[in-house]
CSV table of C-alpha atoms and ligand atoms in Angstrom, one decimal:
chain,number,residue,atom,x,y,z
A,1,MET,CA,-14.9,12.7,31.5
A,2,ALA,CA,-14.2,9.5,29.7
A,3,LEU,CA,-11.9,7.2,31.6
A,4,PHE,CA,-10.8,5.3,28.6
A,5,LYS,CA,-9.9,6.7,25.2
A,6,ARG,CA,-12.0,5.3,22.4
A,7,LYS,CA,-10.0,2.7,20.5
A,8,ARG,CA,-8.9,4.0,17.1
A,9,GLY,CA,-8.9,1.7,14.1
A,10,THR,CA,-9.1,-2.0,14.0
A,11,THR,CA,-6.5,-4.8,14.2
A,12,GLU,CA,-8.6,-7.2,12.1
A,13,THR,CA,-6.4,-7.3,9.1
A,14,MET,CA,-3.2,-7.5,11.2
A,15,GLU,CA,-4.7,-10.6,12.9
A,16,HIS,CA,-6.6,-12.3,10.0
A,17,GLY,CA,-5.2,-10.6,6.8
A,18,ALA,CA,-7.0,-8.5,4.3
A,19,LYS,CA,-9.9,-9.9,2.3
A,20,LEU,CA,-8.8,-11.0,-1.1
A,21,ILE,CA,-12.1,-10.5,-2.8
A,22,THR,CA,-10.4,-10.4,-6.2
A,23,ILE,CA,-9.4,-14.1,-5.7
A,24,ALA,CA,-12.5,-15.2,-3.9
A,25,LYS,CA,-15.0,-13.7,-6.4
A,26,PRO,CA,-13.0,-12.8,-9.5
A,27,LYS,CA,-16.2,-12.3,-11.6
A,28,GLY,CA,-18.0,-10.3,-9.0
A,29,PRO,CA,-18.7,-6.5,-9.0
A,30,ILE,CA,-15.9,-5.7,-6.5
A,31,ALA,CA,-13.3,-7.5,-8.6
A,32,GLU,CA,-14.6,-5.4,-11.5
A,33,GLN,CA,-14.2,-2.2,-9.5
A,34,PHE,CA,-10.6,-3.2,-8.8
A,35,ARG,CA,-10.0,-3.8,-12.5
A,36,THR,CA,-11.3,-0.2,-13.1
A,37,ILE,CA,-8.8,1.0,-10.5
A,38,ARG,CA,-6.1,-0.9,-12.3
A,39,THR,CA,-7.1,0.7,-15.6
A,40,ASN,CA,-7.1,4.1,-14.1
A,41,ILE,CA,-3.6,3.6,-12.6
A,42,ASP,CA,-2.4,2.5,-16.0
A,43,PHE,CA,-4.0,5.5,-17.6
A,44,MET,CA,-2.4,7.9,-15.0
A,45,SER,CA,1.0,6.3,-15.8
A,46,VAL,CA,1.0,7.0,-19.5
A,47,ASP,CA,3.3,10.0,-19.4
A,48,ASN,CA,5.6,8.8,-16.6
A,49,GLN,CA,6.0,5.1,-16.5
A,50,VAL,CA,5.2,3.8,-13.1
A,51,ASN,CA,7.0,0.6,-12.0
A,52,LYS,CA,7.2,1.5,-8.3
A,53,LEU,CA,3.7,2.1,-7.0
A,54,ALA,CA,2.6,2.7,-3.4
A,55,PHE,CA,-0.6,3.2,-1.5
A,56,THR,CA,-1.0,5.3,1.6
A,57,SER,CA,-3.8,7.1,3.5
A,58,ALA,CA,-4.0,10.0,6.0
A,59,ASN,CA,-4.7,7.8,9.1
A,60,ILE,CA,-4.9,4.2,10.1
A,61,SER,CA,-7.6,1.8,9.1
A,62,GLU,CA,-8.7,3.5,6.0
A,63,GLY,CA,-8.3,0.4,3.8
A,64,LYS,CA,-4.8,0.6,2.4
A,65,SER,CA,-3.8,-3.0,2.9
A,66,THR,CA,-7.0,-4.3,1.5
A,67,ILE,CA,-6.8,-2.1,-1.5
A,68,THR,CA,-3.0,-2.6,-2.1
A,69,ALA,CA,-3.3,-6.4,-1.9
A,70,ASN,CA,-6.3,-6.6,-4.3
A,71,VAL,CA,-4.8,-4.2,-6.8
A,72,ALA,CA,-1.6,-6.3,-6.7
A,73,VAL,CA,-3.7,-9.5,-7.4
A,74,THR,CA,-5.6,-7.7,-10.2
A,75,MET,CA,-2.4,-6.5,-11.9
A,76,ALA,CA,-0.9,-10.0,-11.6
A,77,GLN,CA,-4.2,-11.5,-13.1
A,78,ALA,CA,-3.6,-9.1,-16.1
A,79,GLY,CA,-0.3,-10.8,-16.7
A,80,LYS,CA,2.1,-8.3,-15.0
A,81,LYS,CA,4.9,-9.8,-13.0
A,82,VAL,CA,4.2,-8.1,-9.6
A,83,LEU,CA,6.1,-7.9,-6.3
A,84,LEU,CA,4.0,-6.8,-3.4
A,85,ILE,CA,5.9,-5.4,-0.4
A,86,ASP,CA,4.6,-4.8,3.1
A,87,ALA,CA,6.4,-1.6,4.2
A,88,ASP,CA,3.9,-0.8,7.0
A,89,LEU,CA,6.3,-1.8,9.8
A,90,HIS,CA,3.9,-0.6,12.5
A,91,ARG,CA,0.8,-2.5,11.4
A,92,PRO,CA,1.9,-5.3,9.0
A,93,THR,CA,-0.7,-7.5,7.4
A,94,LEU,CA,0.7,-9.0,4.3
A,95,HIS,CA,2.0,-12.3,5.9
A,96,GLN,CA,-1.5,-12.9,7.3
A,97,THR,CA,-3.2,-12.0,4.0
A,98,PHE,CA,-1.2,-14.4,2.0
A,99,GLU,CA,-0.5,-16.9,4.8
A,100,VAL,CA,3.3,-16.8,4.6
A,101,SER,CA,5.9,-16.8,7.3
A,102,ASN,CA,7.0,-13.4,8.7
A,103,LYS,CA,10.2,-14.7,10.2
A,104,VAL,CA,12.1,-13.0,7.4
A,105,GLY,CA,11.0,-10.1,5.2
A,106,LEU,CA,11.8,-6.6,4.3
A,107,THR,CA,13.4,-5.8,7.6
A,108,THR,CA,15.7,-8.8,7.2
A,109,ILE,CA,16.9,-7.4,3.9
A,110,LEU,CA,17.3,-3.9,5.3
A,111,THR,CA,19.2,-4.9,8.4
A,112,SER,CA,21.4,-7.5,6.7
A,113,LYS,CA,25.2,-6.7,6.8
A,114,ALA,CA,25.7,-8.4,3.5
A,115,ASN,CA,26.6,-6.1,0.6
A,116,GLU,CA,24.6,-8.1,-1.9
A,117,ILE,CA,20.9,-8.3,-1.3
A,118,ASP,CA,19.8,-11.9,-1.7
A,119,MET,CA,16.1,-12.0,-2.1
A,120,LYS,CA,15.4,-15.6,-2.9
A,121,ASP,CA,14.9,-16.7,0.8
A,122,VAL,CA,12.6,-13.8,1.6
A,123,VAL,CA,10.4,-13.2,-1.4
A,124,LYS,CA,7.6,-15.7,-1.6
A,125,THR,CA,5.7,-16.7,-4.7
A,126,ASP,CA,2.0,-16.8,-4.1
A,127,GLU,CA,-0.5,-19.2,-5.6
A,128,VAL,CA,-1.6,-16.3,-7.8
A,129,ASN,CA,0.3,-16.5,-11.0
A,130,ASN,CA,2.8,-13.7,-11.5
A,131,LEU,CA,2.5,-12.5,-7.9
A,132,SER,CA,5.4,-12.5,-5.4
A,133,VAL,CA,5.1,-11.2,-1.9
A,134,LEU,CA,7.6,-9.8,0.6
A,135,PRO,CA,6.3,-9.6,4.1
A,136,ALA,CA,7.4,-6.9,6.6
A,137,GLY,CA,9.6,-9.3,8.6
A,138,PRO,CA,10.4,-9.0,12.3
A,139,ILE,CA,9.8,-5.5,13.6
A,140,PRO,CA,12.9,-3.8,14.9
A,141,PRO,CA,12.9,-1.0,17.6
A,142,ASN,CA,13.7,1.7,15.0
A,143,PRO,CA,11.3,0.7,12.1
A,144,SER,CA,11.0,4.2,10.7
A,145,GLU,CA,14.7,4.8,10.2
A,146,LEU,CA,14.9,1.7,8.1
A,147,LEU,CA,12.4,2.9,5.5
A,148,GLY,CA,14.2,6.2,5.0
A,149,SER,CA,17.5,4.5,4.7
A,150,ARG,CA,19.8,4.5,1.7
A,151,ARG,CA,19.6,0.7,1.7
A,152,MET,CA,15.8,0.9,1.2
A,153,LYS,CA,16.3,3.1,-1.8
A,154,ASP,CA,19.0,0.8,-3.2
A,155,PHE,CA,16.8,-2.2,-2.6
A,156,LEU,CA,13.8,-0.7,-4.5
A,157,ASP,CA,16.1,0.3,-7.4
A,158,LYS,CA,17.5,-3.2,-7.6
A,159,VAL,CA,14.2,-5.1,-7.2
A,160,VAL,CA,12.3,-3.0,-9.8
A,161,SER,CA,14.4,-4.4,-12.6
A,162,HIS,CA,13.1,-7.9,-11.8
A,163,TYR,CA,9.4,-7.1,-12.0
A,164,ASP,CA,6.9,-5.2,-14.1
A,165,MET,CA,5.4,-3.6,-11.1
A,166,VAL,CA,6.6,-3.3,-7.5
A,167,ILE,CA,3.7,-2.3,-5.2
A,168,VAL,CA,4.2,-1.1,-1.7
A,169,ASP,CA,1.8,-1.0,1.2
A,170,MET,CA,2.9,2.0,3.3
A,171,ALA,CA,2.0,3.3,6.8
A,172,PRO,CA,-0.4,6.3,7.0
A,173,ILE,CA,1.3,9.5,6.0
A,174,LEU,CA,0.0,11.7,8.9
A,175,GLU,CA,1.0,9.2,11.6
A,176,ILE,CA,4.3,7.8,10.5
A,177,SER,CA,6.9,10.3,9.4
A,178,ASP,CA,9.0,8.1,7.2
A,179,THR,CA,6.1,7.4,4.9
A,180,GLN,CA,6.8,10.8,3.4
A,181,VAL,CA,10.4,10.0,2.6
A,182,LEU,CA,9.5,6.6,1.1
A,183,ALA,CA,6.7,8.1,-1.0
A,184,GLY,CA,9.2,10.3,-2.7
A,185,GLU,CA,11.2,7.3,-3.8
A,186,MET,CA,8.2,5.8,-5.6
A,187,ASP,CA,7.2,6.5,-9.3
A,188,GLY,CA,3.7,7.1,-8.1
A,189,VAL,CA,1.5,7.1,-5.0
A,190,VAL,CA,-2.2,6.6,-4.6
A,191,LEU,CA,-4.0,8.0,-1.6
A,192,VAL,CA,-6.7,5.9,-0.1
A,193,VAL,CA,-9.6,7.9,1.3
A,194,ARG,CA,-12.3,6.3,3.4
A,195,GLN,CA,-15.7,7.7,2.6
A,196,ASN,CA,-17.3,9.5,5.6
A,197,VAL,CA,-14.2,8.8,7.7
A,198,THR,CA,-11.2,10.7,6.3
A,199,GLN,CA,-11.6,14.4,6.9
A,200,LYS,CA,-11.0,16.9,4.2
A,201,ALA,CA,-8.3,18.7,6.2
A,202,ALA,CA,-6.5,15.4,6.7
A,203,ILE,CA,-6.6,14.8,2.9
A,204,GLN,CA,-5.2,18.2,2.2
A,205,ARG,CA,-2.5,17.9,4.8
A,206,SER,CA,-1.5,14.5,3.3
A,207,VAL,CA,-1.3,16.0,-0.2
A,208,GLU,CA,0.9,18.8,1.1
A,209,MET,CA,3.2,16.4,2.9
A,210,LEU,CA,3.5,14.2,-0.2
A,211,LYS,CA,4.3,17.3,-2.3
A,212,LEU,CA,7.1,18.2,0.0
A,213,THR,CA,9.0,15.1,-1.1
A,214,LYS,CA,8.0,15.8,-4.7
A,215,THR,CA,5.8,12.7,-4.8
A,216,ASN,CA,3.9,12.0,-7.9
A,217,ILE,CA,0.3,11.6,-6.7
A,218,LEU,CA,-1.5,9.5,-9.2
A,219,GLY,CA,-4.9,9.9,-7.7
A,220,TYR,CA,-7.1,8.6,-4.9
A,221,VAL,CA,-9.1,5.5,-4.3
A,222,MET,CA,-12.4,6.2,-2.5
A,223,ASN,CA,-12.9,3.3,-0.2
A,224,ASP,CA,-16.1,2.0,1.4
A,225,VAL,CA,-18.4,3.6,-1.1
A,226,ARG,CA,-21.8,2.2,-0.2
A,227,THR,CA,-22.9,1.2,-3.7
A,228,GLY,CA,-25.2,-1.8,-3.5
A,229,ALA,CA,-26.8,-4.4,-1.3
A,230,ASP,CA,-23.5,-5.7,-0.1
A,231,GLY,CA,-22.5,-2.2,1.0
A,232,TYR,CA,-18.9,-2.6,0.0
A,233,GLY,CA,-17.3,-0.7,-2.8
A,234,TYR,CA,-14.3,1.1,-4.3
A,235,GLY,CA,-14.1,4.0,-6.6
A,236,TYR,CA,-11.1,5.7,-8.3
A,237,GLY,CA,-10.7,9.3,-9.0
A,238,TYR,CA,-8.2,12.1,-9.1
A,239,GLY,CA,-8.4,15.6,-7.9
A,240,TYR,CA,-7.1,15.5,-4.4
A,241,GLY,CA,-3.7,15.8,-6.1
A,242,GLN,CA,-4.7,19.5,-6.5
A,243,THR,CA,-4.8,21.9,-3.6
A,244,ASP,CA,-6.5,25.3,-3.6
A,245,GLU,CA,-3.3,27.1,-4.4
A,246,ASP,CA,-2.7,25.2,-7.6
B,1,ATP,N1,-14.6,-1.2,1.5
B,1,ATP,C1,-14.6,-1.6,2.7
B,1,ATP,N2,-15.8,-2.0,3.3
B,1,ATP,C2,-15.9,-2.5,4.5
B,1,ATP,N3,-14.8,-2.7,5.3
B,1,ATP,C3,-13.6,-2.4,4.8
B,1,ATP,C4,-13.4,-1.9,3.5
B,1,ATP,N4,-12.1,-1.7,3.3
B,1,ATP,C5,-11.5,-2.1,4.4
B,1,ATP,N5,-12.4,-2.5,5.3
B,1,ATP,C6,-12.1,-3.0,6.7
B,1,ATP,O1,-11.5,-1.9,7.4
B,1,ATP,C7,-10.4,-2.3,8.2
B,1,ATP,C8,-9.1,-1.6,7.9
B,1,ATP,O2,-8.7,-2.1,6.6
B,1,ATP,P1,-7.2,-2.2,6.2
B,1,ATP,O3,-6.4,-3.0,7.2
B,1,ATP,O4,-7.1,-2.6,4.8
B,1,ATP,O5,-6.8,-0.7,6.3
B,1,ATP,P2,-5.3,0.0,6.5
B,1,ATP,O6,-5.5,1.4,6.1
B,1,ATP,O7,-4.3,-0.9,5.9
B,1,ATP,O8,-5.1,-0.1,8.1
B,1,ATP,P3,-3.8,0.1,8.9
B,1,ATP,O9,-3.6,1.5,9.2
B,1,ATP,O10,-3.9,-0.8,10.1
B,1,ATP,O11,-2.6,-0.4,8.0
B,1,ATP,C9,-10.4,-3.9,8.1
B,1,ATP,O12,-11.2,-4.4,9.1
B,1,ATP,C10,-11.0,-4.1,6.7
B,1,ATP,O13,-11.6,-5.4,6.6
B,2,MG,MG1,-2.6,-1.7,6.6
């Protein structure tokens, strides 16, 4: 019998931030893969315009924050005015990734008593042109309730009129119940799947849960596709939006 449970996931990005490979090596093959992901998302949005886009995955540590941040950078690099929001209140990373203060953030806006939402103190403009970031903020004891609140919905509706694209890094759908509610508020959601890690049943369950809140599943990003010598890659596809009953 094992005395200790094997530790799940990693806290690397929570402690040091996600790797912004699209900034570090904008001409490299991985940045190119992110541009392909961007193009695919644009393509999937032709019929229903997507201005509120979110990423989730079945479980923790499947690459959501890394992919969300790099997609946001890639869209900003293409000239879109982008706001990136950290809505993973359990495992926030964005303040570390972009090296901004987390003293105020999304939770500050959601818990404020003021009627009007004043964003200028909490939204930070990053050194990447066109990109603003909103960190998670201090974590309250009831983080899940906040994300499913009316105020969150109102906030998203308000903020979307100021940007071409609002991109949200969400908690994993199978682990944090409010992800499902928040997903339903978005125009489109992309599921991150980690190659050789995410199990098929977990993907199917995630899709079922997203469908319950009538979420528009745009497709999936296959993370950690071992493509080349650097063993680090991303692919985009769609198909997990379908279940066997469809
Ligand atoms: N393609 C990849 N190749 C190698 N390592 C990766 C890849 N994508 C992410 N990682 C690493 O996997 C870990 C988890 O990544 P990340 O924090 O982006 O995932 P997450 O799904 O947001 O996790 P969490 O559930 O904590 O929010 C990090 O250490 C990150 O550096
Ligand atoms: Mg994360």
